[in-house]
Short mmCIF file of C-alpha atoms and ligand atoms in Angstrom, two decimals:
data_model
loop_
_atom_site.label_atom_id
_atom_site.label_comp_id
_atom_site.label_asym_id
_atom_site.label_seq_id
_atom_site.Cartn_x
_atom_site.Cartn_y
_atom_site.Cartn_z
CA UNK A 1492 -18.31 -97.58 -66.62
CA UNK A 1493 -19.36 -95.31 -64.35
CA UNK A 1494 -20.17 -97.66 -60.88
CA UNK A 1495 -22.26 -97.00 -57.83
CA UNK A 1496 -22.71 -99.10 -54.80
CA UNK A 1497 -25.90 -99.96 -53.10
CA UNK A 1498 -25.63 -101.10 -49.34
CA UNK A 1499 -28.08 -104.20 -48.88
CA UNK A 1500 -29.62 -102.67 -45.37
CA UNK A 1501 -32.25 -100.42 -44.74
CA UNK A 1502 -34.17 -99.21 -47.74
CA UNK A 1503 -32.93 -101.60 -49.76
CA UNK A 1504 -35.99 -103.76 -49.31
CA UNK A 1505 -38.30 -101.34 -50.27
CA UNK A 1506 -36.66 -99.86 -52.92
CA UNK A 1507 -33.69 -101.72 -54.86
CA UNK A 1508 -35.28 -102.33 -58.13
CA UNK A 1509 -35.91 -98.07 -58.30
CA UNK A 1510 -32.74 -97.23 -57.78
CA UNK A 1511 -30.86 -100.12 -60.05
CA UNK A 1512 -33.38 -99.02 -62.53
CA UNK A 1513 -32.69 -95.70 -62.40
CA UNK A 1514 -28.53 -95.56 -62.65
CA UNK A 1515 -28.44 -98.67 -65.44
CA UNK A 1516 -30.44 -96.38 -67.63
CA UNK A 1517 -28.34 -93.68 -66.82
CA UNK A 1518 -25.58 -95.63 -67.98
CA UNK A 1519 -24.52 -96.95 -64.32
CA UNK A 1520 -23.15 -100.08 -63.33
CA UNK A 1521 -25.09 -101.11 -59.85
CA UNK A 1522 -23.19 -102.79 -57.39
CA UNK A 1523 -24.61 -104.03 -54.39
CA UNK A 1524 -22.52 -105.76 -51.20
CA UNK A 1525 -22.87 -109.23 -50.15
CA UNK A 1526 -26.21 -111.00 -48.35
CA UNK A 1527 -25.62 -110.06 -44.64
CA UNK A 1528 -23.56 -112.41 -42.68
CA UNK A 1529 -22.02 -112.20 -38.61
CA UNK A 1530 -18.87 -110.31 -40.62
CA UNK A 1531 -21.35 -107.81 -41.60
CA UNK A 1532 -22.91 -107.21 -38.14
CA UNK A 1533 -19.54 -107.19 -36.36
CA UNK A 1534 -18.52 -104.69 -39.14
CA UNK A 1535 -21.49 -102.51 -38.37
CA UNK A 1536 -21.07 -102.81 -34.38
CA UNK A 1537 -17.15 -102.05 -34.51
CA UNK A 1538 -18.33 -98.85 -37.23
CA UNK A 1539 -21.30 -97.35 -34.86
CA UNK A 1540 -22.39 -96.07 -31.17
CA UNK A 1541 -24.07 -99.11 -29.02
CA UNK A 1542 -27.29 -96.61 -28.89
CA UNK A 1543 -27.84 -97.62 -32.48
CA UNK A 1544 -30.17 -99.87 -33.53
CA UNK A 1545 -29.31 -103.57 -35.41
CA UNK A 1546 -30.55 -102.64 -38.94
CA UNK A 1547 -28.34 -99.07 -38.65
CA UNK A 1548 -25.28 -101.21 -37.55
CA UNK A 1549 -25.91 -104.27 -40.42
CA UNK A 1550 -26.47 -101.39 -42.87
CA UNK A 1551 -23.03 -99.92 -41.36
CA UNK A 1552 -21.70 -103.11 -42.36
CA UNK A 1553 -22.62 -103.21 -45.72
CA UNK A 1554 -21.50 -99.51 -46.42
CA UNK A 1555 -17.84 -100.70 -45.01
CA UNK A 1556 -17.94 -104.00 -47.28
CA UNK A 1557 -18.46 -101.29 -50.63
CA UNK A 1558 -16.36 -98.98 -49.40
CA UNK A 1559 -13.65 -101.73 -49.88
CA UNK A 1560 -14.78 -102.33 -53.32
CA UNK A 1561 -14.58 -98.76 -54.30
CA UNK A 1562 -17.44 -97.82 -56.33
CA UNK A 1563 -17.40 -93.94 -58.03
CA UNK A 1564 -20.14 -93.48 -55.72
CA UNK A 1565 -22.54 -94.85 -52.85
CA UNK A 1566 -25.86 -94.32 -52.78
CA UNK A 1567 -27.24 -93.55 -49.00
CA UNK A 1568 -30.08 -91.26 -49.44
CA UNK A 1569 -31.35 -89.04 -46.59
CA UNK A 1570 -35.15 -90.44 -46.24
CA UNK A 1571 -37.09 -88.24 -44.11
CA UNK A 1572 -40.85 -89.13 -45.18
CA UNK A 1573 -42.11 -90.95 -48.61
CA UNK A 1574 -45.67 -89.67 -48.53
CA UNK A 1575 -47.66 -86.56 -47.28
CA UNK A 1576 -47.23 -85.91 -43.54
CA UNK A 1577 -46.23 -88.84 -42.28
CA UNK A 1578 -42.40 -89.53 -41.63
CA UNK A 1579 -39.75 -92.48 -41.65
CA UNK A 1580 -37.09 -92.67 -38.67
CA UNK A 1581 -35.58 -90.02 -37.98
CA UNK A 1582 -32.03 -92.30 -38.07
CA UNK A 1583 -32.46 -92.60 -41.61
CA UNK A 1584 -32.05 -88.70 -42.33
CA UNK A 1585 -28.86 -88.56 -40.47
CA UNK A 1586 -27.51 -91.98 -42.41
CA UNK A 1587 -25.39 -89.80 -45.13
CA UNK A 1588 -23.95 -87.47 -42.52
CA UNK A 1589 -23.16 -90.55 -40.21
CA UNK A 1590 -20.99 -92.31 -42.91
CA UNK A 1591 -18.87 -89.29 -43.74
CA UNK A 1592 -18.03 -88.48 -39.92
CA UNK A 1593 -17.07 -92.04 -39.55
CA UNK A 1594 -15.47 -92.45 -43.06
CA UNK A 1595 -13.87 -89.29 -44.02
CA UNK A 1596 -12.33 -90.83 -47.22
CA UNK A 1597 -14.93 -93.01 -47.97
CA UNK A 1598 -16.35 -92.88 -52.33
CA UNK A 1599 -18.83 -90.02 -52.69
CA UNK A 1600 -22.18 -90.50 -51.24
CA UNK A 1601 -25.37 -89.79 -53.61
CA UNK A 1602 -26.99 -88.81 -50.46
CA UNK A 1603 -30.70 -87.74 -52.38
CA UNK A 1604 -33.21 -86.42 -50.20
CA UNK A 1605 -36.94 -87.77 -50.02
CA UNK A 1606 -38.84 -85.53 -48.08
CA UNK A 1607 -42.61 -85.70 -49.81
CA UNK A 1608 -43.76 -84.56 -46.13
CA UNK A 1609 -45.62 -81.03 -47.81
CA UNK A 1610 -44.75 -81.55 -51.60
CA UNK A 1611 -42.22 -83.60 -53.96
CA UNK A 1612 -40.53 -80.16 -55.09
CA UNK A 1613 -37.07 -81.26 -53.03
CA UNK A 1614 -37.24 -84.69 -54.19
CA UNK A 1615 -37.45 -83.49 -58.01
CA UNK A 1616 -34.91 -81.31 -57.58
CA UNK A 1617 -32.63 -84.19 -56.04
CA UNK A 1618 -33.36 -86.62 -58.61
CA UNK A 1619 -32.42 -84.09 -61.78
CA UNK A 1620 -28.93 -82.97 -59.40
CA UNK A 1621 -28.17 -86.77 -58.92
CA UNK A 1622 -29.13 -87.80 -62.34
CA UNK A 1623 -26.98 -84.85 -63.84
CA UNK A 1624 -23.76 -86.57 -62.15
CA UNK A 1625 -24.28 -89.09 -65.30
CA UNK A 1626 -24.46 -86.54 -67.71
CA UNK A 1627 -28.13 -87.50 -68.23
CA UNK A 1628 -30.36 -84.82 -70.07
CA UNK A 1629 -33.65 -83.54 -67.94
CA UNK A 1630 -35.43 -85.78 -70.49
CA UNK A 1631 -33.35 -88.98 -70.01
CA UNK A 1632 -33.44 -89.00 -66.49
CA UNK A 1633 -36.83 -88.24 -66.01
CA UNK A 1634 -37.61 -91.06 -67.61
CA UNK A 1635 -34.96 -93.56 -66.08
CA UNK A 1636 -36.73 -92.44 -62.72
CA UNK A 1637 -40.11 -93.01 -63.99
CA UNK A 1638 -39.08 -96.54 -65.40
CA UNK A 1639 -37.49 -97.19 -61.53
CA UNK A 1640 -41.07 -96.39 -60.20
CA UNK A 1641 -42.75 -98.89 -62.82
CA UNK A 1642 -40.12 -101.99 -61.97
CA UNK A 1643 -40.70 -101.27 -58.23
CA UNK A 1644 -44.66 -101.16 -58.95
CA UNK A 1645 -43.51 -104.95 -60.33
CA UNK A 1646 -41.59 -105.58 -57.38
CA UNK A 1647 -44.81 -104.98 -55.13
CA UNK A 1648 -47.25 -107.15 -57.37
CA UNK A 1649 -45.09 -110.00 -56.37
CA UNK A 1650 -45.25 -108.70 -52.31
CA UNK A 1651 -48.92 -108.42 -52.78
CA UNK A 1652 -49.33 -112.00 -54.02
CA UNK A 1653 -47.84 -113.32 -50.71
CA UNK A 1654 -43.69 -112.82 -51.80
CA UNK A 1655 -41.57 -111.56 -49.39
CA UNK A 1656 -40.03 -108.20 -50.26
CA UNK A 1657 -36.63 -110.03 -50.65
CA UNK A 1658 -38.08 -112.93 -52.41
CA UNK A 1659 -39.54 -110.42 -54.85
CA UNK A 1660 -37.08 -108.52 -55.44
CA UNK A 1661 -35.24 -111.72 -56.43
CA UNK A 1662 -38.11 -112.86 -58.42
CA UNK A 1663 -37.74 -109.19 -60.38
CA UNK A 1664 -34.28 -109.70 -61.22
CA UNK A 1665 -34.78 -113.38 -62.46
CA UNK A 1666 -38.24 -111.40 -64.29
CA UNK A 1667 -40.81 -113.72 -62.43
CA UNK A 1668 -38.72 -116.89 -63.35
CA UNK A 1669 -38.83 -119.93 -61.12
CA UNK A 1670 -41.61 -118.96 -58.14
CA UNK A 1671 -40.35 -121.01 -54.38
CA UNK A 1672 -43.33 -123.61 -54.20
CA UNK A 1673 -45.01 -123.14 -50.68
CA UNK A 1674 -44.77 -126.26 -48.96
CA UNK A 1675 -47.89 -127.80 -47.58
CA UNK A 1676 -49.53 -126.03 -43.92
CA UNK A 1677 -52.08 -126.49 -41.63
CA UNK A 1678 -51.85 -123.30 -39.49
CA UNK A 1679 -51.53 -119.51 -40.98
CA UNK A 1680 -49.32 -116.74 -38.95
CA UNK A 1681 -49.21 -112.93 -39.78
CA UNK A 1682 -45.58 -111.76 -39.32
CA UNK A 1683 -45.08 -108.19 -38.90
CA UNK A 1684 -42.20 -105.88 -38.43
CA UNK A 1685 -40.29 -103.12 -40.01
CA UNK A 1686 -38.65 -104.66 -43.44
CA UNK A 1687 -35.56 -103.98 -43.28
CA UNK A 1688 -35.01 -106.01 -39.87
CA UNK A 1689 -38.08 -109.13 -41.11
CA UNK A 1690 -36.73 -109.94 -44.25
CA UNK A 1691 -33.43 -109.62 -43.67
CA UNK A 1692 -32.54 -113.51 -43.02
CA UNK A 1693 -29.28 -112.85 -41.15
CA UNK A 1694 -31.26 -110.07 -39.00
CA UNK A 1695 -34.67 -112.41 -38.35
CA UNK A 1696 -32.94 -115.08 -37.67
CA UNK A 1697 -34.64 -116.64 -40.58
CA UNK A 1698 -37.70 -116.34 -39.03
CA UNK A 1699 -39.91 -116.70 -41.55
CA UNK A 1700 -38.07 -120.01 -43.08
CA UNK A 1701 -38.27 -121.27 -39.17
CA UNK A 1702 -42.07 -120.64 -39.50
CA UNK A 1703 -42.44 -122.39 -42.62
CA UNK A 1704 -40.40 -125.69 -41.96
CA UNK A 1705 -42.90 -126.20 -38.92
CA UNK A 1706 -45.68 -125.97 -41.28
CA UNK A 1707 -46.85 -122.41 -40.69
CA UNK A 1708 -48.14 -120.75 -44.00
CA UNK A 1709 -46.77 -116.89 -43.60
CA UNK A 1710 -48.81 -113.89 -44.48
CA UNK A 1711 -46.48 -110.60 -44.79
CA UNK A 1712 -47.54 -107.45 -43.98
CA UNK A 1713 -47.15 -106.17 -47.74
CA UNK A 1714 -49.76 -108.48 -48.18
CA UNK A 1715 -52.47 -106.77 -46.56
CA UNK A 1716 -53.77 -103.67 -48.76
CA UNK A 1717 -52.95 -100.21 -48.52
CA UNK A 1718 -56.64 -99.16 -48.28
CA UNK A 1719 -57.66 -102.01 -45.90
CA UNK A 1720 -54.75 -101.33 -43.70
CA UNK A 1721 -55.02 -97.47 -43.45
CA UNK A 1722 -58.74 -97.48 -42.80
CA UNK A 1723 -57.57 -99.80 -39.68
CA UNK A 1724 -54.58 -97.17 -38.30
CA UNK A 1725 -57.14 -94.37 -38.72
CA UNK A 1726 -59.44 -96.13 -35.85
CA UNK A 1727 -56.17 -95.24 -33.29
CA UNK A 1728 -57.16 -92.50 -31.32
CA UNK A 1729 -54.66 -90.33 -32.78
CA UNK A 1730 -52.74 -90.74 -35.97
CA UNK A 1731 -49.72 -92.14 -36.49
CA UNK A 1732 -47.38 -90.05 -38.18
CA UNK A 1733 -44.38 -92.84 -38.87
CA UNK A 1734 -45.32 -94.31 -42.19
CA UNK A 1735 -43.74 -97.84 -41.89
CA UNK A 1736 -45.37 -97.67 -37.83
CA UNK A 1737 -49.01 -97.05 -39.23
CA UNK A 1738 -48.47 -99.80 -42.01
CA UNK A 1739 -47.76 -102.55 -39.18
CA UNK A 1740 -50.50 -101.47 -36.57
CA UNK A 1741 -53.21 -100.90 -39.68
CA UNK A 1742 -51.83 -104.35 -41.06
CA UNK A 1743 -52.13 -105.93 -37.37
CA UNK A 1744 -55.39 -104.98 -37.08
CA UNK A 1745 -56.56 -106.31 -40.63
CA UNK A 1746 -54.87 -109.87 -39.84
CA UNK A 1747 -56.77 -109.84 -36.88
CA UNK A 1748 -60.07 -109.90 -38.18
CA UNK A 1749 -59.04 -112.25 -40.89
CA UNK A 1750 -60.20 -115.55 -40.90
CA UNK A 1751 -57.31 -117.08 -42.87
CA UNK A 1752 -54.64 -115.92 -39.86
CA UNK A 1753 -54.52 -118.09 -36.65
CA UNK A 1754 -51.89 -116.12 -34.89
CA UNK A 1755 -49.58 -113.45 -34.75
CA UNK A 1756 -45.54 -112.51 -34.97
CA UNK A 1757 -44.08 -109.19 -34.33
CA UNK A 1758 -40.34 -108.93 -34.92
CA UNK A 1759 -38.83 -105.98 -33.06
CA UNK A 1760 -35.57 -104.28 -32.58
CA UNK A 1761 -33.70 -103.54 -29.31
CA UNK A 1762 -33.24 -99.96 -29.16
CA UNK A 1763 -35.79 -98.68 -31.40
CA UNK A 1764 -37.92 -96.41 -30.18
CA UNK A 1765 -40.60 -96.89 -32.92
CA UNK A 1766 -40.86 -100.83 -31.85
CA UNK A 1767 -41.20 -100.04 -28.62
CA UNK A 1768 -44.49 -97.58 -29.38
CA UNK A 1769 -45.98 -99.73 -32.10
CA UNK A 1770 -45.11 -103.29 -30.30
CA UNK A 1771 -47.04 -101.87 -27.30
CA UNK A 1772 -49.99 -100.80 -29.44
CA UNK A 1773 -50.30 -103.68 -31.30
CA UNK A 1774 -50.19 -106.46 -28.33
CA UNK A 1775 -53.05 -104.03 -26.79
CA UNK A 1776 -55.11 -103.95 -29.58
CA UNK A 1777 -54.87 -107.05 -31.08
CA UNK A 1778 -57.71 -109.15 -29.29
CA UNK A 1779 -58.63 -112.01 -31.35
CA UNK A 1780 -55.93 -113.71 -32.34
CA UNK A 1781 -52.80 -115.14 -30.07
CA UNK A 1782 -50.01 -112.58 -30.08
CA UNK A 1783 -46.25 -113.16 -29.97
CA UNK A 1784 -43.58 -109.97 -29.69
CA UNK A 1785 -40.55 -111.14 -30.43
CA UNK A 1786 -37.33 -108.91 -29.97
CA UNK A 1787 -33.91 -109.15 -31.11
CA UNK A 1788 -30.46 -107.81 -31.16
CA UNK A 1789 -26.97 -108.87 -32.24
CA UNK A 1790 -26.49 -111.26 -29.26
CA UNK A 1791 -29.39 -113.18 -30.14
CA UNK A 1792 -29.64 -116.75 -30.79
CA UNK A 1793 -31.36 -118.91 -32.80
CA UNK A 1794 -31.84 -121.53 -30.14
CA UNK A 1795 -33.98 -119.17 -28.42
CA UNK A 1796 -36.58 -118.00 -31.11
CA UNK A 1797 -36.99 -121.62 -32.29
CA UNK A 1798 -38.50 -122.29 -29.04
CA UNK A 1799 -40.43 -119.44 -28.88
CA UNK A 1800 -41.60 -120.05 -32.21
CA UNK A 1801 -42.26 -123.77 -31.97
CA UNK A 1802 -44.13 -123.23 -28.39
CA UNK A 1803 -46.60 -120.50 -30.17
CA UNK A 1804 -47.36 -122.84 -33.41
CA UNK A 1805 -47.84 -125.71 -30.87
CA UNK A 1806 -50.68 -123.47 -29.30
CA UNK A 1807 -51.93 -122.20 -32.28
CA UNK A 1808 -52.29 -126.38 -33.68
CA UNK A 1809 -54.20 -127.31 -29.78
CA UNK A 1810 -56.43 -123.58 -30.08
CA UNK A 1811 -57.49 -125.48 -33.71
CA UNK A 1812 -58.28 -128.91 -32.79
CA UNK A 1813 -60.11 -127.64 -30.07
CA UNK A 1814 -62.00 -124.70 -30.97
CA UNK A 1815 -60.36 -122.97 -27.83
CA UNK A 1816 -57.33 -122.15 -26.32
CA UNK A 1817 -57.60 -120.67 -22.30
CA UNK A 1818 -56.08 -119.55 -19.55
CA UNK A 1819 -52.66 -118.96 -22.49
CA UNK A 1820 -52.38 -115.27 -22.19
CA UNK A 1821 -50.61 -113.82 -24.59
CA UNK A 1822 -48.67 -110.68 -22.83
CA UNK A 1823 -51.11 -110.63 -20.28
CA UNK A 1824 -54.57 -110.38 -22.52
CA UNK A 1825 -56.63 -113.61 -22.83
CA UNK A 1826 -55.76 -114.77 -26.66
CA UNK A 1827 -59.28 -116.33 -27.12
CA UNK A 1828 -62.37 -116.75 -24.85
CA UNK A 1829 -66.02 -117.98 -25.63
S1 LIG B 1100 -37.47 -97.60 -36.95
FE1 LIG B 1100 -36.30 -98.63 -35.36
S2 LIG B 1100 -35.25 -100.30 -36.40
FE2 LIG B 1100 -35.87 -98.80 -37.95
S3 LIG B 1100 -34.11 -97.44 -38.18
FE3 LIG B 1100 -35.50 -96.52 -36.69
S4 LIG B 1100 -34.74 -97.19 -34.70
FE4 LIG B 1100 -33.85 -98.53 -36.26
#
């Protein structure tokens, strides 16, 4: 059987159950490479520039681990924007080209574009050249793609109801078996951040598990809906044309006028230029609610963001019991005043 590999980095998070979808009705077996450990990362650093950012270099390291398992092919597709002028990083378009120069010999890449920037013509094109590699008729892979869309559609119900993107994607390959209890919490935080870096546990640092053993219920940012969120990012002065940017300050904003959310979390990444935008943006405009940037890299510890993290809840707990919290200023704004 025919197999293809899919690296667990990057748009895996958003869009694993698609793609699985897609190749097993093709006839595919789906491979995937191993949860993300320190072997992965120091594969990705040794197999990358320093510039890079962490989730390029983890995702490095999970293209290295299947290129050892030789799968018929590797799926790294070149994603340039997933909806109507806005756009994803540009790192992500050069991904394919990056793991040829650096693996010359390395299985065949299914490098499909997604460019739905001015129309889905490209895309459709793409997913009829990629689907005829499995000697799929138009008709048959049509409708393995259209099946992908509806399991990822499943996939989201689960993000929407409070999973994380990785929990549901786990929940949609057990099919909605055996649901992780949420253990009992007296304070509510709002963690944001791009995917691919938050709910990856080796990347966070298992941030959100650290938030939840000290008794912090977490809201993710796939959470917050799409209309809610996008009529927020349309109040910036100008709009922002990076889709997963505009989903975090548009889901920033909604979290901080909800009364459920006590405080705050933004996970970003050295060297990303997004972060360093949207972080900016979002500790400015978020006014009512205590705000905490953290940012990582591959030398950080955990030692570290546990006290960060513990320090914040401990603030959040005293700004409950007493109705206030001053003279605690958040990156240099006042996080509550009467
Ligand atoms: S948005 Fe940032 S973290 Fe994501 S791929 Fe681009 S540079 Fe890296």
């Amino acid at each position: 059987m025919t197999q293809v590999g899919i690296p667990r980095g990057l748009f895996y998070f958003y869009q694993y159950p698609l793609w699985k979808t897609f190749f097993n009705d093709l006839g595919a077996e789906v491979i995937t490479s191993s949860p993300t450990s320190r072997k992965t990362i120091d594969h990705g650093i040794e197999n990358t520039v320093d510039e890079c950012c962490l989730p390029i270099k983890v995702y490095f390291g999970h293209v290295s681990e299947l290129i050892e398992k030789q799968p018929d092919y590797i799926l790294a597709p070149r994603l340039i924007s997933t909806e109507m002028r806005s756009y994803i990083c540009p790192k992500f378009m050069g991904v394919p080209d990056m793991i040829r120069a650096n693996w010359p010999d390395c299985p065949p890449l299914i490098d499909i574009t997604v460019d739905c920037s001015r129309d889905t013509r490209q895309l459709w094109r793409d997913i009829y050249r990629v689907g005829g590699l499995f000697n799929g008729s138009k008709k048959s892979i049509l409708a393995a793609y259209e099946h992908g869309l509806r399991e990822m559609k499943r996939m989201r119900v689960w993000t929407r109801q409070g999973y994380s993107p990785l929990e549901a994607i786990e929940l949609w390959e057990k099919h909605g078996e055996a649901a992780a209890e949420s253990p009992d919490s007296d304070i509510c935080v709002g963690v944001l951040g791009h995917g691919y870096s938050l709910y990856d546990p080796a990347i966070s640092l298992q941030l959100t598990d650290k938030l939840r053993q000290m008794g912090c219920k977490v809201v993710f940012l796939e959470s917050c809906l799409r209309e809610h969120l996008e009529e927020e990012a349309a109040r910036l002065p100008k709009k922002m044309f990076w889709t997963l940017g505009r989903k975090i300050v548009g889901s920033a904003l909604v979290m901080d006028k909800s009364p459920e959310i006590d405080g705050i979390v933004y996970l970003a990444c050295f060297g990303c230029g997004p972060d360093s935008m949207v972080g900016d943006i979002v500790a400015r405009k978020v006014r009512h609610k205590p705000f905490m940037l953290v940012t990582i890299d591959e030398h950080s510890g955990e030692g570290g963001l546990v006290t960060r993290l513990e320090a914040f809840c401990d603030m959040l707990r005293r700004k409950k019991v007493q109705g206030f919290e001053s003279d605690l200023s958040p990156y240099g704004f006042h996080a509550h005043s009467h």
